[in-house]
Coordinates of C-alpha atoms and ligand atoms in Angstrom, one line a residue:
X206 CA -178.6 -271.2 -75.4
X207 CA -182.4 -270.7 -75.5
X208 CA -183.7 -267.4 -76.7
X209 CA -185.5 -267.0 -73.4
X210 CA -182.2 -266.9 -71.6
X211 CA -181.0 -264.1 -73.9
X212 CA -184.3 -262.2 -73.2
X213 CA -183.5 -262.5 -69.5
X214 CA -180.1 -260.9 -70.0
X215 CA -181.7 -258.1 -72.0
X216 CA -184.2 -257.5 -69.2
X217 CA -181.3 -257.0 -66.8
X218 CA -179.4 -254.8 -69.2
X219 CA -182.4 -252.5 -69.6
X220 CA -182.5 -251.7 -65.9
X221 CA -178.8 -250.8 -65.7
X222 CA -177.4 -247.3 -65.6
X223 CA -173.7 -247.9 -64.9
X224 CA -171.3 -248.9 -67.6
X225 CA -169.4 -251.2 -65.2
X226 CA -172.5 -253.1 -64.3
X227 CA -173.3 -253.3 -68.0
X228 CA -169.9 -254.9 -68.7
X229 CA -170.6 -257.4 -65.9
X230 CA -173.9 -258.5 -67.4
X231 CA -172.4 -258.7 -70.9
X232 CA -169.4 -260.7 -69.7
X233 CA -171.8 -263.2 -68.2
X234 CA -173.8 -263.3 -71.4
X235 CA -170.8 -263.9 -73.6
X236 CA -169.5 -266.6 -71.3
X237 CA -172.9 -268.4 -71.5
X238 CA -172.9 -268.3 -75.3
X239 CA -171.1 -271.1 -77.2
X240 CA -168.6 -270.6 -80.0
X241 CA -171.4 -271.3 -82.5
X242 CA -173.6 -268.7 -81.0
X243 CA -171.4 -265.8 -80.0
X244 CA -171.4 -264.0 -83.3
X245 CA -175.3 -264.1 -83.4
X246 CA -175.5 -262.9 -79.8
X247 CA -173.3 -260.0 -80.7
X248 CA -175.4 -259.0 -83.8
X249 CA -178.7 -259.3 -81.9
X250 CA -177.3 -257.2 -79.0
X251 CA -176.2 -254.6 -81.6
X252 CA -179.7 -254.7 -83.0
X253 CA -178.5 -255.8 -86.5
X254 CA -178.5 -258.9 -88.6
X255 CA -174.9 -258.4 -89.9
X256 CA -172.3 -255.6 -90.0
X257 CA -173.3 -252.6 -92.1
X258 CA -171.2 -253.5 -95.2
X259 CA -173.4 -256.6 -95.7
X260 CA -176.4 -254.3 -96.3
X261 CA -178.9 -256.8 -94.8
X262 CA -182.2 -255.2 -93.7
X263 CA -185.4 -256.7 -92.4
X264 CA -187.8 -254.8 -94.6
X265 CA -190.6 -254.9 -92.1
X266 CA -192.8 -251.9 -91.5
X267 CA -194.7 -251.3 -88.2
X268 CA -198.0 -252.3 -89.8
X269 CA -196.6 -255.7 -90.7
X270 CA -195.4 -256.3 -87.2
X271 CA -198.8 -255.3 -85.8
X272 CA -200.4 -257.9 -88.1
X273 CA -198.0 -260.6 -86.9
X274 CA -198.9 -259.8 -83.3
X275 CA -202.6 -259.9 -84.1
X276 CA -202.2 -263.3 -85.8
X277 CA -200.2 -264.8 -83.1
X278 CA -202.3 -263.6 -80.2
X279 CA -205.7 -264.0 -81.7
X280 CA -206.5 -260.3 -81.6
X281 CA -208.0 -257.8 -84.0
X282 CA -205.5 -255.4 -85.5
X283 CA -207.3 -252.6 -83.8
X284 CA -206.7 -254.2 -80.4
X285 CA -202.9 -254.4 -81.2
X286 CA -203.0 -250.7 -82.2
X287 CA -204.8 -249.7 -79.0
X288 CA -202.2 -251.5 -76.9
X289 CA -199.4 -250.0 -78.9
X290 CA -200.8 -246.5 -78.4
X291 CA -201.3 -247.1 -74.7
X292 CA -197.7 -248.3 -74.1
X293 CA -195.9 -246.4 -76.8
X294 CA -193.7 -249.5 -77.4
X295 CA -194.5 -252.3 -79.8
X296 CA -192.4 -254.8 -77.9
X297 CA -194.2 -254.1 -74.6
X298 CA -197.5 -254.2 -76.4
X299 CA -196.6 -257.7 -77.8
X300 CA -195.5 -258.8 -74.3
X301 CA -198.8 -257.7 -72.7
X302 CA -200.9 -259.2 -75.4
X303 CA -199.0 -262.5 -75.1
X304 CA -199.5 -262.5 -71.4
X305 CA -203.3 -262.2 -71.7
X306 CA -203.9 -264.2 -74.9
X307 CA -206.5 -267.1 -74.8
X308 CA -204.8 -268.8 -77.7
X309 CA -203.1 -272.0 -76.7
X310 CA -199.5 -272.6 -77.6
X311 CA -199.3 -274.7 -80.8
X312 CA -196.3 -276.5 -79.4
X313 CA -194.2 -276.4 -76.3
X314 CA -191.1 -276.1 -78.4
X315 CA -188.7 -273.4 -77.4
X316 CA -186.5 -271.6 -79.9
X317 CA -182.7 -271.3 -79.4
X318 CA -180.8 -268.2 -80.2
X319 CA -179.5 -269.6 -83.4
X320 CA -183.0 -270.6 -84.6
X321 CA -184.4 -267.2 -83.9
X322 CA -181.4 -265.6 -85.7
X323 CA -181.8 -267.9 -88.7
X324 CA -185.5 -267.2 -88.9
X325 CA -184.8 -263.5 -88.8
X326 CA -182.3 -263.8 -91.6
X327 CA -185.0 -265.7 -93.6
X328 CA -187.5 -262.8 -93.0
X329 CA -184.9 -260.4 -94.3
X330 CA -184.1 -262.4 -97.4
X331 CA -187.7 -262.9 -98.4
X332 CA -188.5 -260.6 -101.2
X333 CA -190.7 -260.3 -104.3
X334 CA -194.3 -261.1 -104.8
X335 CA -196.2 -262.4 -101.7
X336 CA -193.2 -261.6 -99.6
X337 CA -195.1 -259.4 -97.3
X338 CA -197.5 -262.2 -96.2
X339 CA -194.6 -264.6 -95.8
X340 CA -192.6 -262.3 -93.6
X341 CA -195.7 -261.7 -91.4
X342 CA -196.3 -265.4 -91.1
X343 CA -192.7 -266.2 -90.2
X344 CA -192.7 -263.5 -87.5
X345 CA -196.1 -264.6 -86.2
X346 CA -194.8 -268.2 -85.8
X347 CA -192.0 -267.1 -83.6
X348 CA -194.3 -264.9 -81.5
X349 CA -196.7 -267.7 -81.1
X350 CA -194.1 -270.0 -79.6
X351 CA -192.6 -267.3 -77.4
X352 CA -193.0 -266.5 -73.7
X353 CA -194.3 -262.9 -73.2
X354 CA -190.9 -261.5 -72.5
X355 CA -189.3 -263.2 -75.5
X356 CA -192.1 -261.8 -77.7
X357 CA -191.0 -258.3 -76.6
X358 CA -187.5 -258.8 -78.1
X359 CA -188.7 -260.8 -81.1
X360 CA -190.8 -257.8 -82.0
X361 CA -188.3 -255.1 -81.3
X362 CA -185.5 -256.7 -83.4
X363 CA -187.1 -256.3 -86.9
X364 CA -188.4 -252.8 -85.9
X365 CA -184.8 -251.7 -85.3
X366 CA -185.7 -251.0 -81.7
X367 CA -183.5 -253.6 -80.1
X368 CA -180.5 -251.5 -79.4
X369 CA -179.3 -252.3 -75.9
X370 CA -177.2 -249.1 -75.8
X371 CA -174.0 -251.1 -75.9
X372 CA -171.2 -249.2 -77.7
X373 CA -168.3 -250.9 -79.5
X374 CA -165.8 -250.0 -76.7
X375 CA -168.0 -251.6 -74.0
X376 CA -168.5 -254.7 -76.1
X377 CA -164.8 -255.1 -76.6
X378 CA -164.1 -254.6 -72.9
X379 CA -166.7 -257.3 -72.0
X380 CA -165.2 -259.7 -74.5
X381 CA -161.8 -259.1 -72.9
X382 CA -163.1 -259.8 -69.4
X383 CA -164.9 -262.9 -70.7
X384 CA -161.7 -264.4 -72.2
X385 CA -159.0 -263.2 -69.9
X386 CA -160.7 -262.1 -66.7
X387 CA -159.3 -258.6 -67.2
X388 CA -159.4 -255.7 -69.6
X389 CA -155.9 -256.1 -71.0
X390 CA -157.0 -257.9 -74.1
X391 CA -159.0 -254.9 -75.2
X392 CA -156.1 -253.4 -77.3
X393 CA -155.7 -256.6 -79.3
X394 CA -159.4 -257.0 -79.7
X395 CA -159.7 -253.4 -80.9
X396 CA -156.9 -254.0 -83.5
X397 CA -158.8 -257.0 -84.8
X398 CA -162.1 -255.1 -84.9
X399 CA -160.4 -252.2 -86.8
X400 CA -159.2 -254.7 -89.4
X401 CA -162.6 -256.2 -90.2
X402 CA -165.3 -253.9 -88.8
X403 CA -167.2 -257.0 -87.8
X404 CA -167.7 -257.5 -84.0
X405 CA -169.3 -260.9 -84.5
X406 CA -166.2 -262.1 -86.4
X407 CA -163.9 -260.9 -83.7
X408 CA -165.9 -262.5 -80.9
X409 CA -165.9 -265.8 -82.9
X410 CA -162.1 -265.7 -83.3
X411 CA -161.8 -265.1 -79.6
X412 CA -164.1 -267.9 -78.6
X413 CA -162.5 -270.4 -80.9
X414 CA -158.8 -269.3 -80.9
X415 CA -158.5 -267.6 -77.5
X416 CA -155.9 -264.8 -77.1
X417 CA -153.8 -266.2 -79.9
X418 CA -156.8 -266.2 -82.3
X419 CA -157.2 -262.5 -81.8
X420 CA -153.5 -261.7 -82.0
X421 CA -153.1 -263.5 -85.2
X422 CA -156.1 -261.8 -86.7
X423 CA -155.4 -260.6 -90.3
X424 CA -156.9 -258.4 -92.9
X425 CA -159.7 -260.2 -94.8
X426 CA -160.4 -259.0 -98.3
X427 CA -164.0 -257.7 -98.6
X428 CA -164.3 -256.9 -95.0
X429 CA -163.7 -253.1 -94.7
X430 CA -160.9 -251.7 -92.5
X431 CA -162.1 -249.0 -90.2
X432 CA -160.9 -245.8 -91.9
X433 CA -158.1 -243.6 -90.6
X434 CA -159.3 -240.1 -89.7
X435 CA -157.6 -236.7 -89.6
X436 CA -156.8 -234.4 -86.7
X437 CA -157.0 -230.6 -87.3
X438 CA -154.5 -227.8 -86.8
X439 CA -154.9 -224.2 -87.9
X440 CA -151.5 -223.2 -89.2
X441 CA -148.7 -224.6 -91.3
X442 CA -146.2 -223.9 -88.5
X443 CA -148.2 -226.0 -86.0
X444 CA -148.5 -228.8 -88.5
X445 CA -144.8 -229.0 -89.3
X446 CA -143.9 -228.8 -85.7
X447 CA -146.2 -231.7 -84.9
X448 CA -144.8 -233.7 -87.8
X449 CA -141.2 -233.2 -86.7
X450 CA -140.2 -230.7 -89.4
X451 CA -141.1 -232.8 -92.5
X452 CA -144.3 -234.2 -94.0
X453 CA -146.2 -235.1 -97.1
X454 CA -148.9 -232.6 -97.9
X455 CA -151.8 -233.7 -100.1
X456 CA -154.7 -232.0 -101.7
X457 CA -157.9 -232.5 -99.7
X458 CA -160.6 -233.7 -102.1
X459 CA -164.3 -233.1 -101.2
X460 CA -166.1 -236.2 -102.5
X461 CA -166.9 -239.7 -101.4
X462 CA -164.4 -241.7 -99.3
X463 CA -163.9 -245.0 -101.0
X464 CA -162.1 -248.1 -99.7
X465 CA -161.6 -250.3 -102.7
X466 CA -161.0 -254.0 -102.3
X467 CA -159.9 -256.0 -105.3
X468 CA -159.2 -259.7 -105.8
X469 CA -158.8 -260.7 -109.5
X470 CA -162.0 -259.4 -111.2
X471 CA -164.0 -259.0 -108.0
X472 CA -164.1 -255.5 -106.7
X473 CA -166.1 -254.0 -103.8
X474 CA -166.2 -250.4 -102.6
X475 CA -166.9 -249.3 -99.0
X476 CA -167.9 -245.9 -97.7
X477 CA -166.4 -244.1 -94.7
X478 CA -169.4 -245.4 -92.7
X479 CA -168.4 -248.9 -93.8
X480 CA -171.4 -249.4 -96.1
X481 CA -170.9 -251.4 -99.3
X482 CA -171.4 -248.8 -102.0
X483 CA -170.1 -250.9 -105.0
X484 CA -173.3 -250.4 -107.1
X485 CA -172.9 -246.7 -107.0
X486 CA -169.6 -246.8 -108.9
X487 CA -169.6 -249.0 -112.1
X488 CA -166.9 -246.7 -113.5
X489 CA -164.6 -247.2 -110.5
X490 CA -165.2 -250.9 -110.4
X491 CA -164.2 -251.3 -114.0
X492 CA -161.2 -249.0 -113.5
X493 CA -160.1 -251.1 -110.4
X494 CA -160.0 -254.2 -112.5
X495 CA -158.2 -252.7 -115.3
X496 CA -155.9 -250.1 -113.7
X497 CA -154.7 -251.6 -110.4
X498 CA -151.6 -253.5 -111.3
X499 CA -152.0 -256.3 -108.7
X500 CA -154.0 -259.4 -108.2
X501 CA -155.3 -258.3 -104.8
X502 CA -155.2 -254.9 -103.1
X503 CA -157.0 -252.6 -100.7
X504 CA -156.7 -248.9 -101.3
X505 CA -158.1 -245.9 -99.6
X506 CA -159.0 -242.8 -101.5
X507 CA -161.6 -240.1 -102.3
X508 CA -163.7 -240.1 -105.5
X509 CA -165.1 -236.9 -107.0
X510 CA -166.5 -235.7 -110.2
X511 CA -164.3 -233.8 -112.5
X512 CA -164.6 -232.1 -115.8
X513 CA -162.8 -234.2 -118.4
X514 CA -162.4 -231.4 -120.8
X515 CA -161.0 -228.8 -118.5
X516 CA -159.4 -231.1 -115.9
X517 CA -161.1 -229.2 -113.1
X518 CA -162.8 -230.6 -110.0
X519 CA -166.5 -230.2 -109.6
X520 CA -168.1 -229.0 -106.3
X521 CA -169.5 -231.5 -103.9
X522 CA -173.1 -230.5 -105.0
X523 CA -172.3 -232.0 -108.4
X524 CA -170.5 -235.1 -107.1
X525 CA -173.3 -235.9 -104.7
X526 CA -175.6 -236.5 -107.8
X527 CA -173.8 -239.8 -108.2
X528 CA -175.4 -241.0 -105.0
X529 CA -178.4 -242.7 -106.5
X530 CA -180.1 -246.1 -106.9
X531 CA -181.5 -245.7 -110.4
X532 CA -180.0 -244.4 -113.6
X533 CA -176.5 -245.1 -112.2
X534 CA -174.8 -246.0 -115.5
X535 CA -176.2 -242.9 -117.3
X536 CA -175.1 -240.6 -114.5
X537 CA -171.7 -242.2 -114.5
X538 CA -171.3 -241.2 -118.1
X539 CA -172.5 -237.7 -117.5
X540 CA -170.5 -237.2 -114.3
X541 CA -167.4 -239.4 -114.4
X542 CA -165.5 -239.8 -111.2
X543 CA -161.8 -239.8 -110.5
X544 CA -160.5 -241.7 -107.6
X545 CA -157.6 -240.1 -105.8
X546 CA -155.8 -242.9 -104.0
X547 CA -154.0 -241.8 -100.9
X548 CA -153.3 -245.0 -99.0
X549 CA -152.5 -248.6 -99.5
X550 CA -153.4 -251.2 -96.8
X551 CA -152.9 -254.5 -98.5
X552 CA -151.2 -255.7 -101.6
X553 CA -150.9 -259.2 -103.1
X554 CA -151.4 -261.1 -99.9
X555 CA -149.4 -258.8 -97.7
X556 CA -150.6 -256.3 -95.1
X557 CA -149.1 -252.8 -95.5
X558 CA -150.8 -251.3 -92.5
X559 CA -147.7 -251.3 -90.3
X560 CA -145.3 -250.0 -92.9
X561 CA -144.3 -246.3 -92.7
X562 CA -146.5 -244.0 -94.9
X563 CA -143.5 -243.0 -97.0
X564 CA -143.2 -246.6 -98.1
X565 CA -146.9 -247.2 -98.7
X566 CA -147.0 -244.0 -100.8
X567 CA -144.1 -245.2 -103.0
X568 CA -146.1 -248.3 -103.7
X569 CA -149.2 -246.3 -104.6
X570 CA -147.2 -244.3 -107.1
X571 CA -146.3 -247.4 -109.1
X572 CA -149.6 -249.3 -108.7
X573 CA -151.8 -247.9 -111.4
X574 CA -151.5 -248.9 -115.0
X575 CA -152.9 -245.7 -116.5
X576 CA -153.8 -242.2 -115.4
X577 CA -157.4 -242.4 -116.5
X578 CA -159.6 -243.0 -113.5
X579 CA -157.5 -244.0 -110.5
X580 CA -154.6 -241.8 -109.8
X581 CA -152.4 -241.1 -106.8
X582 CA -153.5 -238.1 -104.8
X583 CA -151.5 -235.0 -105.6
X584 CA -148.8 -234.2 -103.0
X585 CA -145.6 -232.4 -102.2
X586 CA -143.0 -232.9 -99.5
X587 CA -142.8 -229.9 -97.2
X588 CA -140.2 -228.8 -94.7
X589 CA -141.1 -225.1 -94.6
X590 CA -144.3 -223.4 -93.6
X591 CA -144.2 -221.3 -96.8
X592 CA -144.2 -224.5 -99.0
X593 CA -147.2 -225.8 -97.1
X594 CA -149.1 -222.5 -97.3
X595 CA -148.4 -222.1 -101.0
X596 CA -149.7 -225.6 -101.6
X597 CA -152.8 -224.9 -99.5
X598 CA -153.5 -221.7 -101.5
X599 CA -153.3 -223.5 -104.8
X600 CA -155.5 -226.3 -103.6
X601 CA -158.2 -223.8 -102.7
X602 CA -157.6 -222.1 -106.0
X603 CA -158.4 -225.4 -107.7
X604 CA -161.7 -225.6 -105.9
X605 CA -160.6 -228.1 -103.3
X606 CA -161.3 -228.0 -99.5
X607 CA -157.7 -227.6 -98.2
X608 CA -154.9 -230.0 -97.5
X609 CA -154.2 -233.1 -95.5
X610 CA -150.6 -233.4 -94.1
X611 CA -149.3 -236.9 -93.5
X612 CA -146.6 -238.2 -91.2
X613 CA -144.1 -240.0 -93.4
X614 CA -143.2 -242.5 -90.6
X615 CA -146.7 -243.4 -89.4
X616 CA -148.5 -246.7 -89.9
X617 CA -152.1 -246.7 -91.2
X618 CA -154.0 -245.9 -88.0
X619 CA -157.3 -247.7 -88.6
X620 CA -160.4 -246.4 -86.9
X621 CA -158.8 -243.5 -85.1
X622 CA -158.3 -239.8 -85.4
X623 CA -154.6 -239.3 -84.8
X624 CA -152.0 -236.7 -85.6
X625 CA -150.5 -239.0 -88.3
X626 CA -153.0 -237.2 -90.6
X627 CA -153.6 -233.5 -90.0
X628 CA -156.1 -231.5 -92.1
X629 CA -156.2 -227.7 -92.7
X630 CA -159.4 -226.4 -94.2
X631 CA -160.7 -223.1 -95.3
X632 CA -163.9 -222.2 -93.5
X633 CA -166.5 -221.4 -96.0
X634 CA -169.7 -220.9 -94.2
X635 CA -169.8 -217.4 -95.5
X636 CA -171.1 -218.4 -98.8
X637 CA -171.1 -215.8 -101.6
X638 CA -174.7 -214.7 -101.9
X639 CA -174.4 -212.6 -105.0
X640 CA -173.3 -213.5 -108.5
X641 CA -170.6 -211.5 -110.1
X642 CA -170.3 -210.3 -113.7
X643 CA -166.8 -210.9 -115.2
X644 CA -165.1 -210.0 -118.4
X645 CA -163.7 -212.8 -120.5
X646 CA -160.1 -212.2 -121.3
X647 CA -159.0 -215.7 -122.4
X648 CA -160.1 -219.2 -122.9
X649 CA -158.8 -222.8 -122.8
X650 CA -158.7 -225.6 -125.2
X651 CA -160.8 -228.7 -124.5
X652 CA -158.8 -231.7 -123.3
X653 CA -159.6 -235.5 -123.0
X654 CA -162.5 -237.1 -124.7
X655 CA -164.6 -233.9 -125.1
X656 CA -162.2 -232.2 -127.5
X657 CA -165.0 -232.0 -130.1
X658 CA -166.1 -228.8 -128.3
X659 CA -162.6 -227.4 -128.6
X660 CA -163.5 -225.5 -125.5
X661 CA -162.2 -226.0 -122.0
X662 CA -163.1 -223.0 -120.0
X663 CA -162.7 -219.3 -119.5
X664 CA -160.2 -216.9 -117.8
X665 CA -162.2 -214.1 -116.4
X666 CA -161.4 -210.7 -114.9
X667 CA -162.9 -207.8 -112.9
X668 CA -162.7 -204.2 -113.9
X669 CA -160.4 -201.9 -111.9
X670 CA -161.8 -198.4 -112.3
X671 CA -158.7 -196.7 -110.9
X672 CA -156.3 -198.2 -113.3
X673 CA -158.7 -198.9 -116.1
X674 CA -157.4 -202.4 -116.3
X675 CA -158.9 -205.9 -116.2
X676 CA -157.5 -208.0 -113.4
X677 CA -157.9 -211.8 -113.4
X678 CA -160.1 -213.3 -110.7
X679 CA -161.0 -216.8 -111.8
X680 CA -160.7 -219.6 -114.3
X681 CA -164.0 -221.2 -115.0
X682 CA -164.1 -224.8 -116.1
X683 CA -167.6 -226.0 -115.2
X684 CA -171.2 -225.3 -115.5
X685 CA -171.3 -224.9 -119.3
X686 CA -174.0 -226.6 -121.4
X687 CA -173.0 -227.9 -124.8
X688 CA -174.8 -225.1 -126.5
X689 CA -173.0 -222.5 -124.4
X690 CA -169.6 -224.1 -125.1
X691 CA -170.3 -223.9 -128.8
X692 CA -171.5 -220.3 -128.6
X693 CA -168.5 -219.2 -126.6
X694 CA -166.0 -220.9 -128.8
X695 CA -167.7 -219.4 -131.9
X696 CA -167.6 -215.9 -130.5
X697 CA -164.2 -216.0 -128.8
X698 CA -162.4 -217.4 -131.8
X699 CA -163.2 -214.1 -133.6
X700 CA -161.7 -211.9 -131.0
X701 CA -158.5 -213.8 -130.2
X702 CA -155.5 -211.6 -129.5
X703 CA -151.9 -212.6 -130.4
X704 CA -150.6 -211.6 -127.0
X705 CA -151.9 -210.4 -123.7
X706 CA -154.0 -207.3 -124.5
X707 CA -152.6 -204.1 -123.1
X708 CA -155.4 -203.4 -120.5
X709 CA -155.3 -206.9 -119.1
X710 CA -153.3 -207.5 -116.0
X711 CA -152.5 -211.2 -115.5
X712 CA -150.1 -213.7 -114.0
X713 CA -151.7 -216.8 -115.4
X714 CA -151.7 -217.5 -119.1
X715 CA -154.7 -219.0 -120.9
X716 CA -154.4 -221.1 -124.1
X717 CA -155.8 -218.1 -126.0
X718 CA -156.0 -214.5 -125.1
X719 CA -159.1 -212.5 -126.2
X720 CA -159.8 -208.8 -126.3
X721 CA -162.0 -207.8 -123.3
X722 CA -165.5 -207.6 -124.9
X723 CA -167.9 -210.2 -123.4
X724 CA -169.3 -210.4 -119.9
X725 CA -170.5 -213.5 -118.2
X726 CA -172.5 -214.0 -114.9
X727 CA -170.7 -216.2 -112.5
X728 CA -171.8 -217.9 -109.2
X729 CA -169.2 -219.2 -106.7
X730 CA -169.1 -220.6 -103.2
X731 CA -166.7 -218.1 -101.8
X732 CA -164.1 -215.4 -102.5
X733 CA -160.7 -216.6 -101.3
X734 CA -157.2 -215.0 -101.3
X735 CA -154.9 -216.3 -104.0
X736 CA -151.4 -215.7 -105.1
X737 CA -152.3 -216.5 -108.7
X738 CA -154.7 -213.7 -109.6
X739 CA -154.2 -210.0 -110.1
X740 CA -157.6 -208.8 -108.8
X741 CA -157.0 -206.8 -105.7
X742 CA -153.4 -207.9 -105.5
X743 CA -151.5 -206.3 -102.6
X744 CA -148.2 -206.7 -100.8
X745 CA -148.6 -208.6 -97.5
X746 CA -146.7 -208.0 -94.3
X747 CA -144.3 -210.8 -95.2
X748 CA -143.5 -209.2 -98.6
X749 CA -145.5 -211.7 -100.7
X750 CA -148.3 -210.4 -103.0
X751 CA -151.7 -211.9 -102.8
X752 CA -154.9 -211.2 -104.8
X753 CA -158.4 -212.8 -104.8
X754 CA -160.0 -215.7 -106.5
X755 CA -163.3 -217.6 -106.6
X756 CA -163.9 -221.0 -105.1
X757 CA -166.0 -223.3 -107.3
X758 CA -166.9 -220.8 -109.9
X759 CA -169.6 -221.7 -112.4
X760 CA -171.6 -220.0 -115.1
X761 CA -175.1 -218.8 -114.1
X762 CA -178.1 -218.9 -116.3
X763 CA -178.9 -220.2 -119.8
X764 CA -177.4 -217.4 -121.8
X765 CA -173.6 -217.5 -121.6
X766 CA -172.9 -214.0 -122.7
X767 CA -174.6 -211.0 -121.1
X768 CA -176.0 -208.9 -123.9
X769 CA -176.7 -205.9 -121.7
X770 CA -173.2 -205.4 -120.3
X771 CA -170.0 -204.2 -121.7
X772 CA -166.6 -204.9 -120.1
X773 CA -166.5 -201.7 -118.1
X774 CA -169.8 -202.5 -116.5
X775 CA -168.5 -205.7 -115.0
X776 CA -168.0 -206.2 -111.3
X777 CA -165.2 -204.0 -110.1
X778 CA -162.1 -205.0 -108.1
X779 CA -163.2 -202.8 -105.3
X780 CA -166.5 -204.6 -105.1
X781 CA -164.8 -208.0 -104.8
X782 CA -162.6 -206.7 -102.0
X783 CA -165.7 -205.5 -100.1
X784 CA -167.5 -208.7 -100.7
X785 CA -164.5 -210.6 -99.4
X786 CA -164.5 -208.7 -96.1
X787 CA -168.2 -209.1 -95.6
X788 CA -168.0 -212.8 -96.2
X789 CA -165.0 -213.1 -93.9
X790 CA -167.0 -211.7 -91.1
X791 CA -169.7 -214.3 -91.5
X792 CA -167.2 -217.0 -92.0
X793 CA -165.4 -216.3 -88.7
X794 CA -168.6 -216.4 -86.9
X795 CA -169.6 -219.6 -88.6
X796 CA -166.3 -221.4 -87.9
X797 CA -165.0 -224.3 -89.8
X798 CA -167.4 -226.2 -91.9
Ligands
AMP1918 P1 -162.9 -234.5 -92.5 O1 -164.0 -235.3 -93.1 O2 -163.0 -233.1 -92.6 O3 -162.6 -235.0 -91.1 O4 -161.6 -234.9 -93.3 C1 -161.1 -236.2 -93.5 C2 -161.6 -236.7 -94.8 O5 -161.0 -236.0 -95.9 C3 -161.3 -238.1 -95.1 O6 -162.2 -239.0 -94.4 C4 -161.3 -238.3 -96.6 O7 -162.6 -238.6 -96.9 C5 -161.1 -236.9 -97.1 N1 -159.9 -236.7 -97.9 C6 -159.8 -236.0 -99.0 N2 -158.5 -236.0 -99.5 C7 -157.8 -236.7 -98.6 C8 -156.4 -237.0 -98.6 N3 -155.5 -236.7 -99.6 N4 -155.9 -237.8 -97.6 C9 -156.8 -238.2 -96.6 N5 -158.1 -237.9 -96.6 C10 -158.6 -237.1 -97.6

């Protein structure tokens, strides 16, 4: 097919406002394309060179395109700019300038769709010194040989303005009509698309293999599967009812979604948006090679930063620092990630997508050789709302976002938000604005590789004026500098108590108790209710007792210990209760985050 013919289809598509009419034009276009062209037609229509996980970009700025138009139409750059300003559209400017150019065509040669596509790929892959000029020349050559209307689309494509407004669903429907004359193939096409996230590949399989080609479509390693998504329900009762009385309940980690593909020593990582993010994670790549006990596998999980020495999770604001192009290795050492694997789609040549979740999960539990970097997500089996709620509270206490409940009998539902996964989150728009001053009443030993500091965090309390007691509010495991860890350890060692000091009221037990003496300033995201702490602890209507806790607590400031405050001057329990209620108000207005 000539590129001019494609431009003709695009002219028609531009004038269309109904979806059905759009499907008709697309069907006609897809019929006209050969098996060798269909994938390219799809990509061009989507306005891309390849699916997102291939990460191919044109690398052409507006100014470069202007220069190519000037070169190919014999105009000054200023004339191109004027036309662009007048029309507000570079494609139309190119079309107009081509229509009025006095330059003769160098040849009468017409470009085919595949030739244009290949040249566009060449433009994208040209890099390094002198590449700017080469790119401009390549584009100018194409414009020079083009009819005015072709020039319009040749210019729009590298500028990322060639989006014909055709969504995935419309594309799949048109492919179905093309092949079968009706829409009934759409389900099978959708399934194939969910398995590879590559519409070009699906169209290719359909053109070459017909219906059977699509039905036999299989997972391809290094083509990401469209990720499963979670529905939302507000209560434990509603979740259990929907799940038929039993489900798996997992911690909900707030980090980066990672779909890891492994074959031998090759590993690639894909994001939730299906971009290839492998370079961001040298630590995960290494771990996938060493720790996944299989020759080939695809696993789904969430990666987040954690503090090795305290074993606590870090807030998303910290994890996000791993999103970078430079200094990746150094940051990986500073902020190691842990990957919590929560699903398995493929293992040693076999698809696991259609097996029930219970079975996939059992495989995950035996899949990793160590518990260093890749570990199964934490989970429980729940049959009662109380179990689910308790687990939810402890997830929040650990600084996590909430829970995700999973239907034990469900397949992996690629590319869809279905009730096989249901999330329950704490709304936390009501961010805590003030810091609080807390009394240190215990501390923890360092764990893992950072034991040289012998320090793994603090147990902190508020002061209750009424009872003259110190009530625990939070364990703090992050935000310490090395100097602070040394200072704290030095000082706390000297005030260790053999047992829980008399004025301390606590349910949790630190590695070492200390006498209430030192005060630290702490910042957190939110005050939450918690069954683990004694601060503000009160009986609830259902007979259980609940206190308060901090979500994502971290030390504030350079100086660890406040020199100006004694333990009785710390934030009081009453103040925490008040802060909680104020925050609750904002949070309810704000809704779920
Ligand atoms: P949301 O982004 O709020 O719709 O929640 C769904 C997201 O939670 C998924 O895309 C994952 O990135 C993330 N997530 C964290 N932990 C889990 C888990 N255990 N199971 C499933 N998804 C999880």
